[in-house]
PDB file of C-alpha atoms in Angstrom:
ATOM      1  CA  UNK A 390      -0.007  -0.059   0.007  1.00 35.00           C
ATOM      2  CA  UNK A 391       1.724   3.201  -1.112  1.00 36.00           C
ATOM      3  CA  UNK A 392       1.785   6.365   0.886  1.00 34.00           C
ATOM      4  CA  UNK A 393       0.978   9.753  -0.548  1.00 30.00           C
ATOM      5  CA  UNK A 394       1.806  11.808   2.577  1.00 32.00           C
ATOM      6  CA  UNK A 395       3.008  15.235   1.661  1.00 35.00           C
ATOM      7  CA  UNK A 396       2.637  18.925   2.372  1.00 34.00           C
ATOM      8  CA  UNK A 397      -0.687  20.565   1.487  1.00 35.00           C
ATOM      9  CA  UNK A 398      -1.066  21.430  -2.123  1.00 32.00           C
ATOM     10  CA  UNK A 399      -1.929  25.049  -1.539  1.00 33.00           C
ATOM     11  CA  UNK A 400      -1.576  27.496   1.223  1.00 31.00           C
ATOM     12  CA  UNK A 401      -3.642  30.569   1.844  1.00 31.00           C
ATOM     13  CA  UNK A 402      -6.849  31.875   3.425  1.00 28.00           C
ATOM     14  CA  UNK A 403      -9.640  29.350   3.676  1.00 30.00           C
ATOM     15  CA  UNK A 404     -12.589  30.877   1.713  1.00 29.00           C
ATOM     16  CA  UNK A 405     -15.384  28.827   3.217  1.00 29.00           C
ATOM     17  CA  UNK A 406     -15.554  27.278   6.726  1.00 28.00           C
ATOM     18  CA  UNK A 407     -15.530  23.536   7.005  1.00 29.00           C
ATOM     19  CA  UNK A 408     -18.832  21.739   7.510  1.00 28.00           C
ATOM     20  CA  UNK A 409     -18.535  18.857   9.805  1.00 32.00           C
ATOM     21  CA  UNK A 410     -20.209  15.491   9.176  1.00 33.00           C
ATOM     22  CA  UNK A 411     -20.166  12.605  11.474  1.00 33.00           C
ATOM     23  CA  UNK A 412     -19.825   9.214   9.765  1.00 36.00           C
ATOM     24  CA  UNK A 413     -22.876   6.861  10.209  1.00 36.00           C
ATOM     25  CA  UNK A 414     -22.491   3.794  12.215  1.00 34.00           C
ATOM     26  CA  UNK A 415     -22.687   0.306  10.772  1.00 37.00           C
ATOM     27  CA  UNK A 416     -20.832  -1.497   7.893  1.00 37.00           C
ATOM     28  CA  UNK A 417     -17.316  -1.413   8.970  1.00 36.00           C
ATOM     29  CA  UNK A 418     -16.083  -1.952  12.523  1.00 32.00           C
ATOM     30  CA  UNK A 419     -16.698   1.075  14.778  1.00 34.00           C
ATOM     31  CA  UNK A 420     -13.020   0.889  15.917  1.00 39.00           C
ATOM     32  CA  UNK A 421     -12.032   1.806  12.275  1.00 77.00           C
ATOM     33  CA  UNK A 422     -14.620   4.645  11.917  1.00 84.00           C
ATOM     34  CA  UNK A 423     -13.135   8.121  11.866  1.00 89.00           C
ATOM     35  CA  UNK A 424     -14.318  10.690  14.565  1.00 91.00           C
ATOM     36  CA  UNK A 425     -15.247  13.233  12.054  1.00 94.00           C
ATOM     37  CA  UNK A 426     -15.116  14.150   8.344  1.00 96.00           C
ATOM     38  CA  UNK A 427     -15.619  17.519   6.830  1.00 96.00           C
ATOM     39  CA  UNK A 428     -15.252  19.255   3.377  1.00 96.00           C
ATOM     40  CA  UNK A 429     -14.187  22.816   2.605  1.00 95.00           C
ATOM     41  CA  UNK A 430     -13.280  24.859  -0.466  1.00 95.00           C
ATOM     42  CA  UNK A 431      -9.743  25.632   0.183  1.00 93.00           C
ATOM     43  CA  UNK A 432      -9.089  27.985  -2.749  1.00 93.00           C
ATOM     44  CA  UNK A 433     -10.738  29.134  -5.959  1.00 93.00           C
ATOM     45  CA  UNK A 434      -9.124  31.175  -8.696  1.00 92.00           C
ATOM     46  CA  UNK A 435     -11.190  32.409 -11.600  1.00 87.00           C
ATOM     47  CA  UNK A 436      -8.246  33.736 -13.523  1.00 85.00           C
ATOM     48  CA  UNK A 437      -6.525  30.379 -13.744  1.00 89.00           C
ATOM     49  CA  UNK A 438      -9.777  28.495 -13.828  1.00 92.00           C
ATOM     50  CA  UNK A 439      -8.905  26.235 -10.866  1.00 94.00           C
ATOM     51  CA  UNK A 440     -10.148  25.424  -7.348  1.00 95.00           C
ATOM     52  CA  UNK A 441      -9.144  23.131  -4.526  1.00 96.00           C
ATOM     53  CA  UNK A 442     -11.428  21.140  -2.285  1.00 96.00           C
ATOM     54  CA  UNK A 443     -10.128  19.661   1.032  1.00 97.00           C
ATOM     55  CA  UNK A 444     -11.584  16.734   2.961  1.00 97.00           C
ATOM     56  CA  UNK A 445     -10.510  16.834   6.686  1.00 97.00           C
ATOM     57  CA  UNK A 446     -10.476  13.505   8.486  1.00 97.00           C
ATOM     58  CA  UNK A 447      -9.885  12.932  12.263  1.00 97.00           C
ATOM     59  CA  UNK A 448      -9.050   9.393  13.595  1.00 95.00           C
ATOM     60  CA  UNK A 449      -9.656   8.101  17.117  1.00 93.00           C
ATOM     61  CA  UNK A 450      -7.520   5.947  19.362  1.00 92.00           C
ATOM     62  CA  UNK A 451      -7.951   2.910  17.056  1.00 91.00           C
ATOM     63  CA  UNK A 452      -7.118   4.830  13.831  1.00 93.00           C
ATOM     64  CA  UNK A 453      -9.525   5.108  10.907  1.00 94.00           C
ATOM     65  CA  UNK A 454     -10.268   3.552   7.497  1.00 94.00           C
ATOM     66  CA  UNK A 455     -12.755   4.733   5.070  1.00 93.00           C
ATOM     67  CA  UNK A 456     -13.564   5.415   1.388  1.00 93.00           C
ATOM     68  CA  UNK A 457     -13.631   8.805  -0.246  1.00 95.00           C
ATOM     69  CA  UNK A 458     -15.354   9.569  -3.542  1.00 95.00           C
ATOM     70  CA  UNK A 459     -15.860  12.467  -5.901  1.00 96.00           C
ATOM     71  CA  UNK A 460     -18.159  13.133  -8.885  1.00 95.00           C
ATOM     72  CA  UNK A 461     -17.813  15.955 -11.338  1.00 96.00           C
ATOM     73  CA  UNK A 462     -20.759  17.974 -12.410  1.00 94.00           C
ATOM     74  CA  UNK A 463     -22.391  17.851 -15.837  1.00 94.00           C
ATOM     75  CA  UNK A 464     -23.443  20.547 -18.293  1.00 95.00           C
ATOM     76  CA  UNK A 465     -26.775  22.514 -17.531  1.00 92.00           C
ATOM     77  CA  UNK A 466     -28.814  21.395 -20.469  1.00 88.00           C
ATOM     78  CA  UNK A 467     -31.664  18.906 -21.035  1.00 80.00           C
ATOM     79  CA  UNK A 468     -29.964  18.008 -24.381  1.00 85.00           C
ATOM     80  CA  UNK A 469     -27.649  15.017 -24.675  1.00 88.00           C
ATOM     81  CA  UNK A 470     -24.255  16.441 -23.885  1.00 93.00           C
ATOM     82  CA  UNK A 471     -21.534  14.190 -22.410  1.00 93.00           C
ATOM     83  CA  UNK A 472     -18.565  15.403 -20.509  1.00 94.00           C
ATOM     84  CA  UNK A 473     -18.049  17.789 -17.606  1.00 96.00           C
ATOM     85  CA  UNK A 474     -17.135  21.531 -17.243  1.00 95.00           C
ATOM     86  CA  UNK A 475     -14.454  20.334 -14.772  1.00 95.00           C
ATOM     87  CA  UNK A 476     -11.384  18.073 -14.845  1.00 96.00           C
ATOM     88  CA  UNK A 477      -9.467  16.530 -11.921  1.00 96.00           C
ATOM     89  CA  UNK A 478      -5.864  17.838 -11.883  1.00 96.00           C
ATOM     90  CA  UNK A 479      -4.703  16.039  -8.700  1.00 96.00           C
ATOM     91  CA  UNK A 480      -5.731  14.079  -5.654  1.00 97.00           C
ATOM     92  CA  UNK A 481      -3.138  14.220  -2.848  1.00 97.00           C
ATOM     93  CA  UNK A 482      -2.874  13.344   0.930  1.00 97.00           C
ATOM     94  CA  UNK A 483      -1.814  16.320   3.040  1.00 96.00           C
ATOM     95  CA  UNK A 484      -0.857  14.712   6.372  1.00 96.00           C
ATOM     96  CA  UNK A 485      -0.314  11.310   7.897  1.00 96.00           C
ATOM     97  CA  UNK A 486      -1.798   8.080   6.627  1.00 96.00           C
ATOM     98  CA  UNK A 487      -1.984   6.301   3.331  1.00 95.00           C
ATOM     99  CA  UNK A 488      -4.138   7.031   0.289  1.00 96.00           C
ATOM    100  CA  UNK A 489      -4.701   4.812  -2.807  1.00 94.00           C
ATOM    101  CA  UNK A 490      -7.126   3.946  -5.427  1.00 92.00           C
ATOM    102  CA  UNK A 491     -10.006   1.915  -4.147  1.00 89.00           C
ATOM    103  CA  UNK A 492     -10.226  -1.687  -5.256  1.00 81.00           C
ATOM    104  CA  UNK A 493     -13.589  -2.328  -6.703  1.00 69.00           C
ATOM    105  CA  UNK A 494     -15.290  -4.642  -9.157  1.00 66.00           C
ATOM    106  CA  UNK A 495     -15.909  -3.015 -12.475  1.00 61.00           C
ATOM    107  CA  UNK A 496     -18.670  -4.476 -14.641  1.00 61.00           C
ATOM    108  CA  UNK A 497     -17.920  -3.633 -18.330  1.00 63.00           C
ATOM    109  CA  UNK A 498     -21.195  -3.034 -20.166  1.00 67.00           C
ATOM    110  CA  UNK A 499     -21.380  -2.623 -23.883  1.00 70.00           C
ATOM    111  CA  UNK A 500     -23.190   0.717 -24.497  1.00 70.00           C
ATOM    112  CA  UNK A 501     -25.358   1.201 -27.534  1.00 75.00           C
ATOM    113  CA  UNK A 502     -24.265   4.230 -29.704  1.00 81.00           C
ATOM    114  CA  UNK A 503     -26.560   7.258 -28.997  1.00 87.00           C
ATOM    115  CA  UNK A 504     -26.605  10.826 -30.507  1.00 90.00           C
ATOM    116  CA  UNK A 505     -24.788  13.296 -28.173  1.00 93.00           C
ATOM    117  CA  UNK A 506     -22.372  16.161 -28.134  1.00 95.00           C
ATOM    118  CA  UNK A 507     -18.979  15.565 -26.527  1.00 95.00           C
ATOM    119  CA  UNK A 508     -17.954  18.679 -24.587  1.00 94.00           C
ATOM    120  CA  UNK A 509     -15.303  19.183 -21.963  1.00 92.00           C
ATOM    121  CA  UNK A 510     -13.791  16.458 -19.851  1.00 94.00           C
ATOM    122  CA  UNK A 511     -14.836  12.924 -20.433  1.00 93.00           C
ATOM    123  CA  UNK A 512     -12.494  10.901 -18.185  1.00 92.00           C
ATOM    124  CA  UNK A 513     -12.260  10.379 -14.482  1.00 91.00           C
ATOM    125  CA  UNK A 514     -15.802  11.753 -13.925  1.00 94.00           C
ATOM    126  CA  UNK A 515     -16.104   9.575 -10.794  1.00 93.00           C
ATOM    127  CA  UNK A 516     -13.225   8.605  -8.511  1.00 94.00           C
ATOM    128  CA  UNK A 517     -12.919   6.492  -5.360  1.00 93.00           C
ATOM    129  CA  UNK A 518     -10.101   6.202  -2.926  1.00 94.00           C
ATOM    130  CA  UNK A 519      -9.218   4.389   0.167  1.00 94.00           C
ATOM    131  CA  UNK A 520      -7.813   6.231   3.197  1.00 95.00           C
ATOM    132  CA  UNK A 521      -6.231   4.654   6.346  1.00 95.00           C
ATOM    133  CA  UNK A 522      -5.064   6.909   9.237  1.00 96.00           C
ATOM    134  CA  UNK A 523      -2.869   6.051  12.337  1.00 95.00           C
ATOM    135  CA  UNK A 524      -4.488   6.338  15.838  1.00 95.00           C
ATOM    136  CA  UNK A 525      -5.230   9.809  17.106  1.00 95.00           C
ATOM    137  CA  UNK A 526      -4.220  11.656  13.971  1.00 96.00           C
ATOM    138  CA  UNK A 527      -5.833  14.274  11.820  1.00 97.00           C
ATOM    139  CA  UNK A 528      -5.170  14.412   8.000  1.00 97.00           C
ATOM    140  CA  UNK A 529      -6.604  15.949   4.869  1.00 98.00           C
ATOM    141  CA  UNK A 530      -7.103  15.035   1.197  1.00 98.00           C
ATOM    142  CA  UNK A 531      -6.851  17.805  -1.405  1.00 98.00           C
ATOM    143  CA  UNK A 532      -8.667  17.562  -4.753  1.00 97.00           C
ATOM    144  CA  UNK A 533      -7.623  20.076  -7.182  1.00 96.00           C
ATOM    145  CA  UNK A 534      -9.955  20.644 -10.285  1.00 96.00           C
ATOM    146  CA  UNK A 535      -9.832  22.987 -13.275  1.00 95.00           C
ATOM    147  CA  UNK A 536     -12.298  24.286 -15.855  1.00 94.00           C
ATOM    148  CA  UNK A 537     -12.543  22.882 -19.349  1.00 91.00           C
ATOM    149  CA  UNK A 538     -14.558  24.576 -21.971  1.00 90.00           C
ATOM    150  CA  UNK A 539     -16.159  28.097 -21.586  1.00 93.00           C
ATOM    151  CA  UNK A 540     -19.051  28.045 -19.150  1.00 93.00           C
ATOM    152  CA  UNK A 541     -22.714  28.073 -20.239  1.00 95.00           C
ATOM    153  CA  UNK A 542     -25.310  30.160 -18.206  1.00 93.00           C
ATOM    154  CA  UNK A 543     -26.165  28.100 -15.205  1.00 92.00           C
ATOM    155  CA  UNK A 544     -23.027  25.938 -15.152  1.00 93.00           C
ATOM    156  CA  UNK A 545     -22.357  24.421 -11.728  1.00 91.00           C
ATOM    157  CA  UNK A 546     -18.745  23.919 -10.515  1.00 90.00           C
ATOM    158  CA  UNK A 547     -19.945  21.936  -7.456  1.00 87.00           C
ATOM    159  CA  UNK A 548     -17.764  18.948  -6.764  1.00 92.00           C
ATOM    160  CA  UNK A 549     -19.857  16.122  -5.118  1.00 94.00           C
ATOM    161  CA  UNK A 550     -17.851  14.503  -2.343  1.00 96.00           C
ATOM    162  CA  UNK A 551     -18.750  11.621  -0.236  1.00 94.00           C
ATOM    163  CA  UNK A 552     -17.658   8.697   1.983  1.00 93.00           C
ATOM    164  CA  UNK A 553     -18.243   4.947   1.892  1.00 91.00           C
ATOM    165  CA  UNK A 554     -17.502   2.217   4.497  1.00 87.00           C
ATOM    166  CA  UNK A 555     -16.532  -0.865   2.505  1.00 83.00           C
ATOM    167  CA  UNK A 556     -13.789  -0.854  -0.091  1.00 81.00           C
ATOM    168  CA  UNK A 557     -15.054  -3.674  -2.157  1.00 73.00           C
ATOM    169  CA  UNK A 558     -18.617  -2.259  -2.098  1.00 70.00           C
ATOM    170  CA  UNK A 559     -18.501   1.575  -2.406  1.00 66.00           C
ATOM    171  CA  UNK A 560     -22.219   2.001  -2.114  1.00 72.00           C
ATOM    172  CA  UNK A 561     -24.102   3.578  -0.547  1.00 73.00           C
ATOM    173  CA  UNK A 562     -22.159   6.943  -0.398  1.00 84.00           C
ATOM    174  CA  UNK A 563     -22.811   9.385   2.271  1.00 90.00           C
ATOM    175  CA  UNK A 564     -22.539  12.857   0.649  1.00 93.00           C
ATOM    176  CA  UNK A 565     -20.583  15.466   2.411  1.00 95.00           C
ATOM    177  CA  UNK A 566     -21.927  19.044   2.499  1.00 94.00           C
ATOM    178  CA  UNK A 567     -19.650  20.883   0.143  1.00 91.00           C
ATOM    179  CA  UNK A 568     -19.426  24.651  -0.535  1.00 87.00           C
ATOM    180  CA  UNK A 569     -19.814  25.385  -4.208  1.00 82.00           C
ATOM    181  CA  UNK A 570     -16.910  27.064  -6.177  1.00 86.00           C
ATOM    182  CA  UNK A 571     -17.693  30.273  -7.985  1.00 89.00           C
ATOM    183  CA  UNK A 572     -17.792  30.139 -11.694  1.00 89.00           C
ATOM    184  CA  UNK A 573     -14.537  29.330 -13.286  1.00 90.00           C
ATOM    185  CA  UNK A 574     -13.060  30.141 -16.701  1.00 83.00           C
ATOM    186  CA  UNK A 575     -14.363  32.492 -19.375  1.00 89.00           C
ATOM    187  CA  UNK A 576     -18.062  32.970 -20.178  1.00 92.00           C
ATOM    188  CA  UNK A 577     -19.358  31.157 -23.207  1.00 94.00           C
ATOM    189  CA  UNK A 578     -22.459  30.969 -25.350  1.00 96.00           C
ATOM    190  CA  UNK A 579     -24.920  28.179 -25.313  1.00 96.00           C
ATOM    191  CA  UNK A 580     -26.179  27.764 -28.873  1.00 96.00           C
ATOM    192  CA  UNK A 581     -29.568  25.959 -28.795  1.00 95.00           C
ATOM    193  CA  UNK A 582     -30.475  23.955 -31.900  1.00 95.00           C
ATOM    194  CA  UNK A 583     -33.718  22.275 -32.642  1.00 94.00           C
ATOM    195  CA  UNK A 584     -35.491  21.061 -35.801  1.00 94.00           C
ATOM    196  CA  UNK A 585     -38.649  22.783 -36.952  1.00 93.00           C
ATOM    197  CA  UNK A 586     -41.801  21.293 -35.794  1.00 88.00           C
ATOM    198  CA  UNK A 587     -42.824  18.291 -37.704  1.00 85.00           C
ATOM    199  CA  UNK A 588     -39.411  17.687 -39.287  1.00 86.00           C
ATOM    200  CA  UNK A 589     -38.738  13.952 -39.358  1.00 87.00           C
ATOM    201  CA  UNK A 590     -35.518  12.376 -38.159  1.00 88.00           C
ATOM    202  CA  UNK A 591     -35.200  10.334 -41.439  1.00 89.00           C
ATOM    203  CA  UNK A 592     -34.784  12.548 -44.450  1.00 90.00           C
ATOM    204  CA  UNK A 593     -34.723  12.173 -48.204  1.00 85.00           C
ATOM    205  CA  UNK A 594     -32.390  14.380 -50.130  1.00 90.00           C
ATOM    206  CA  UNK A 595     -32.097  17.452 -47.778  1.00 93.00           C
ATOM    207  CA  UNK A 596     -31.330  18.585 -44.332  1.00 94.00           C
ATOM    208  CA  UNK A 597     -34.134  19.613 -41.924  1.00 95.00           C
ATOM    209  CA  UNK A 598     -35.099  23.145 -41.109  1.00 95.00           C
ATOM    210  CA  UNK A 599     -33.512  24.147 -37.933  1.00 96.00           C
ATOM    211  CA  UNK A 600     -34.243  27.018 -35.529  1.00 97.00           C
ATOM    212  CA  UNK A 601     -31.567  28.296 -33.027  1.00 97.00           C
ATOM    213  CA  UNK A 602     -30.845  30.857 -30.487  1.00 96.00           C
ATOM    214  CA  UNK A 603     -27.969  32.002 -28.362  1.00 96.00           C
ATOM    215  CA  UNK A 604     -28.083  32.041 -24.605  1.00 95.00           C
ATOM    216  CA  UNK A 605     -27.421  34.713 -23.477  1.00 95.00           C
ATOM    217  CA  UNK A 606     -28.986  36.502 -26.469  1.00 95.00           C
ATOM    218  CA  UNK A 607     -26.234  37.817 -28.719  1.00 95.00           C
ATOM    219  CA  UNK A 608     -27.593  40.126 -31.356  1.00 95.00           C
ATOM    220  CA  UNK A 609     -26.392  40.480 -34.874  1.00 95.00           C
ATOM    221  CA  UNK A 610     -23.816  37.710 -34.230  1.00 95.00           C
ATOM    222  CA  UNK A 611     -22.534  35.344 -36.903  1.00 96.00           C
ATOM    223  CA  UNK A 612     -23.111  31.704 -36.337  1.00 97.00           C
ATOM    224  CA  UNK A 613     -20.929  29.409 -38.464  1.00 97.00           C
ATOM    225  CA  UNK A 614     -22.666  26.126 -39.515  1.00 97.00           C
ATOM    226  CA  UNK A 615     -21.422  22.780 -40.659  1.00 97.00           C
ATOM    227  CA  UNK A 616     -22.984  19.346 -40.894  1.00 97.00           C
ATOM    228  CA  UNK A 617     -20.768  16.328 -39.761  1.00 96.00           C
ATOM    229  CA  UNK A 618     -20.950  12.662 -39.313  1.00 95.00           C
ATOM    230  CA  UNK A 619     -21.110  11.382 -35.607  1.00 95.00           C
ATOM    231  CA  UNK A 620     -18.418   8.915 -34.519  1.00 93.00           C
ATOM    232  CA  UNK A 621     -19.035   5.258 -33.976  1.00 91.00           C
ATOM    233  CA  UNK A 622     -20.462   6.054 -30.460  1.00 92.00           C
ATOM    234  CA  UNK A 623     -22.838   8.637 -31.954  1.00 93.00           C
ATOM    235  CA  UNK A 624     -20.818  11.456 -30.516  1.00 94.00           C
ATOM    236  CA  UNK A 625     -20.012  14.796 -32.205  1.00 96.00           C
ATOM    237  CA  UNK A 626     -17.230  17.107 -31.052  1.00 95.00           C
ATOM    238  CA  UNK A 627     -15.503  20.360 -32.187  1.00 94.00           C
ATOM    239  CA  UNK A 628     -12.651  18.303 -33.433  1.00 93.00           C
ATOM    240  CA  UNK A 629     -14.821  17.156 -36.390  1.00 95.00           C
ATOM    241  CA  UNK A 630     -15.268  20.730 -37.587  1.00 94.00           C
ATOM    242  CA  UNK A 631     -12.467  20.330 -40.166  1.00 91.00           C
ATOM    243  CA  UNK A 632     -13.112  16.797 -41.134  1.00 93.00           C
ATOM    244  CA  UNK A 633     -13.000  16.016 -44.869  1.00 91.00           C
ATOM    245  CA  UNK A 634     -16.540  14.649 -44.644  1.00 91.00           C
ATOM    246  CA  UNK A 635     -18.010  17.683 -43.115  1.00 94.00           C
ATOM    247  CA  UNK A 636     -20.264  19.934 -45.077  1.00 95.00           C
ATOM    248  CA  UNK A 637     -20.224  23.808 -44.862  1.00 95.00           C
ATOM    249  CA  UNK A 638     -23.595  25.453 -44.360  1.00 95.00           C
ATOM    250  CA  UNK A 639     -22.020  28.973 -44.403  1.00 95.00           C
ATOM    251  CA  UNK A 640     -23.064  31.474 -41.676  1.00 96.00           C
ATOM    252  CA  UNK A 641     -26.323  32.868 -40.365  1.00 96.00           C
ATOM    253  CA  UNK A 642     -26.831  36.120 -38.434  1.00 97.00           C
ATOM    254  CA  UNK A 643     -28.782  36.272 -35.195  1.00 97.00           C
ATOM    255  CA  UNK A 644     -31.643  38.786 -34.701  1.00 97.00           C
ATOM    256  CA  UNK A 645     -32.078  41.218 -31.875  1.00 97.00           C
ATOM    257  CA  UNK A 646     -33.040  38.297 -29.541  1.00 97.00           C
ATOM    258  CA  UNK A 647     -30.175  36.048 -30.604  1.00 97.00           C
ATOM    259  CA  UNK A 648     -32.409  33.934 -32.806  1.00 97.00           C
ATOM    260  CA  UNK A 649     -31.639  32.403 -36.176  1.00 97.00           C
ATOM    261  CA  UNK A 650     -32.991  29.998 -38.834  1.00 97.00           C
ATOM    262  CA  UNK A 651     -31.188  27.501 -41.003  1.00 96.00           C
ATOM    263  CA  UNK A 652     -33.295  26.600 -44.099  1.00 95.00           C
ATOM    264  CA  UNK A 653     -33.193  23.061 -45.533  1.00 94.00           C
ATOM    265  CA  UNK A 654     -30.372  22.350 -47.968  1.00 94.00           C
ATOM    266  CA  UNK A 655     -30.086  19.586 -50.668  1.00 94.00           C
ATOM    267  CA  UNK A 656     -27.703  16.802 -49.501  1.00 93.00           C
ATOM    268  CA  UNK A 657     -26.355  13.631 -51.087  1.00 87.00           C
ATOM    269  CA  UNK A 658     -25.144  10.464 -49.366  1.00 86.00           C
ATOM    270  CA  UNK A 659     -26.704   8.311 -46.692  1.00 91.00           C
ATOM    271  CA  UNK A 660     -26.270   7.719 -42.986  1.00 93.00           C
ATOM    272  CA  UNK A 661     -26.476   9.845 -39.867  1.00 94.00           C
ATOM    273  CA  UNK A 662     -25.485  13.426 -39.713  1.00 95.00           C
ATOM    274  CA  UNK A 663     -25.521  16.287 -37.111  1.00 96.00           C
ATOM    275  CA  UNK A 664     -25.307  20.115 -37.204  1.00 97.00           C
ATOM    276  CA  UNK A 665     -22.217  21.730 -35.633  1.00 97.00           C
ATOM    277  CA  UNK A 666     -22.449  25.541 -34.766  1.00 97.00           C
ATOM    278  CA  UNK A 667     -19.712  27.943 -33.736  1.00 97.00           C
ATOM    279  CA  UNK A 668     -19.576  31.537 -32.496  1.00 96.00           C
ATOM    280  CA  UNK A 669     -16.286  33.422 -32.487  1.00 92.00           C
ATOM    281  CA  UNK A 670     -14.774  35.296 -29.495  1.00 89.00           C
ATOM    282  CA  UNK A 671     -16.105  38.824 -28.906  1.00 86.00           C
ATOM    283  CA  UNK A 672     -15.729  41.023 -25.896  1.00 84.00           C
ATOM    284  CA  UNK A 673     -16.395  39.146 -22.714  1.00 88.00           C
ATOM    285  CA  UNK A 674     -17.533  36.078 -24.518  1.00 93.00           C
ATOM    286  CA  UNK A 675     -15.078  33.254 -25.393  1.00 93.00           C
ATOM    287  CA  UNK A 676     -15.477  31.322 -28.718  1.00 94.00           C
ATOM    288  CA  UNK A 677     -17.847  28.501 -28.276  1.00 95.00           C
ATOM    289  CA  UNK A 678     -19.810  25.738 -30.008  1.00 96.00           C
ATOM    290  CA  UNK A 679     -22.558  23.157 -29.784  1.00 96.00           C
ATOM    291  CA  UNK A 680     -23.973  20.409 -31.919  1.00 95.00           C
ATOM    292  CA  UNK A 681     -27.413  18.952 -32.968  1.00 91.00           C
ATOM    293  CA  UNK A 682     -30.060  18.189 -34.162  1.00 94.00           C
ATOM    294  CA  UNK A 683     -29.170  14.727 -35.432  1.00 95.00           C
ATOM    295  CA  UNK A 684     -30.796  13.340 -38.684  1.00 95.00           C
ATOM    296  CA  UNK A 685     -30.555  10.535 -41.156  1.00 94.00           C
ATOM    297  CA  UNK A 686     -30.613  10.452 -44.946  1.00 92.00           C
TER     298      UNK A 686
END
């Protein structure tokens, strides 16, 4: 079992007071249960787009052993958008004890392809660790996270933290009260795209009519449009913008409310396609993009 004991990742003023949470009884032996566990936001920096959360753990006379978990937030939209606005930069132990990846059984399930946009971080969205502390000690685990793509209105940067009692069975998880990080990174534009009412998914010889709007509303703004083929998993990302198989639909200009329309366009070929829309950087807004709707020829 390797040790990750080291100095704290960051020093500085604590922005939010720790919130104490006593571990529930049952599951593991009471002698190995910590006296208390709490979470705090140690530091948040909008300029660098990073924040650090700290989990504080105190052990009694018999020491302590427990599991710690995190879950990254998703994008604030009802549409199918995979990925997270945050990524894990590091997980480190600041104090005595040992910290390692939790051993767990992973059931590999074959997922069917489904239409979705791939935006932001798509790895390590959930993490589980096992912590052991010597008797009568206090330690901490620092989790440093960073922003990925520009934030959409309503984007949450709240990291979900929790504890579990058995390493081989990391459920159920007791969530810790966690202060939410302020918005990180630059402000982006959510480009909402939807087919006109009555437009079928399966098409013959043309793309569907599409209506869109920018959130927040960006008046008289050019929105660049292309049609691309989803990957084998049904996903569409900004990296497909310059693909040889992509089709340019030119640019449309938003009205005073940030709305726009994409008329149908004759198309050849067959298979599944999706729209890909981009807006360029302007003022306080960073360059941004979104995809959809999906259709089939």
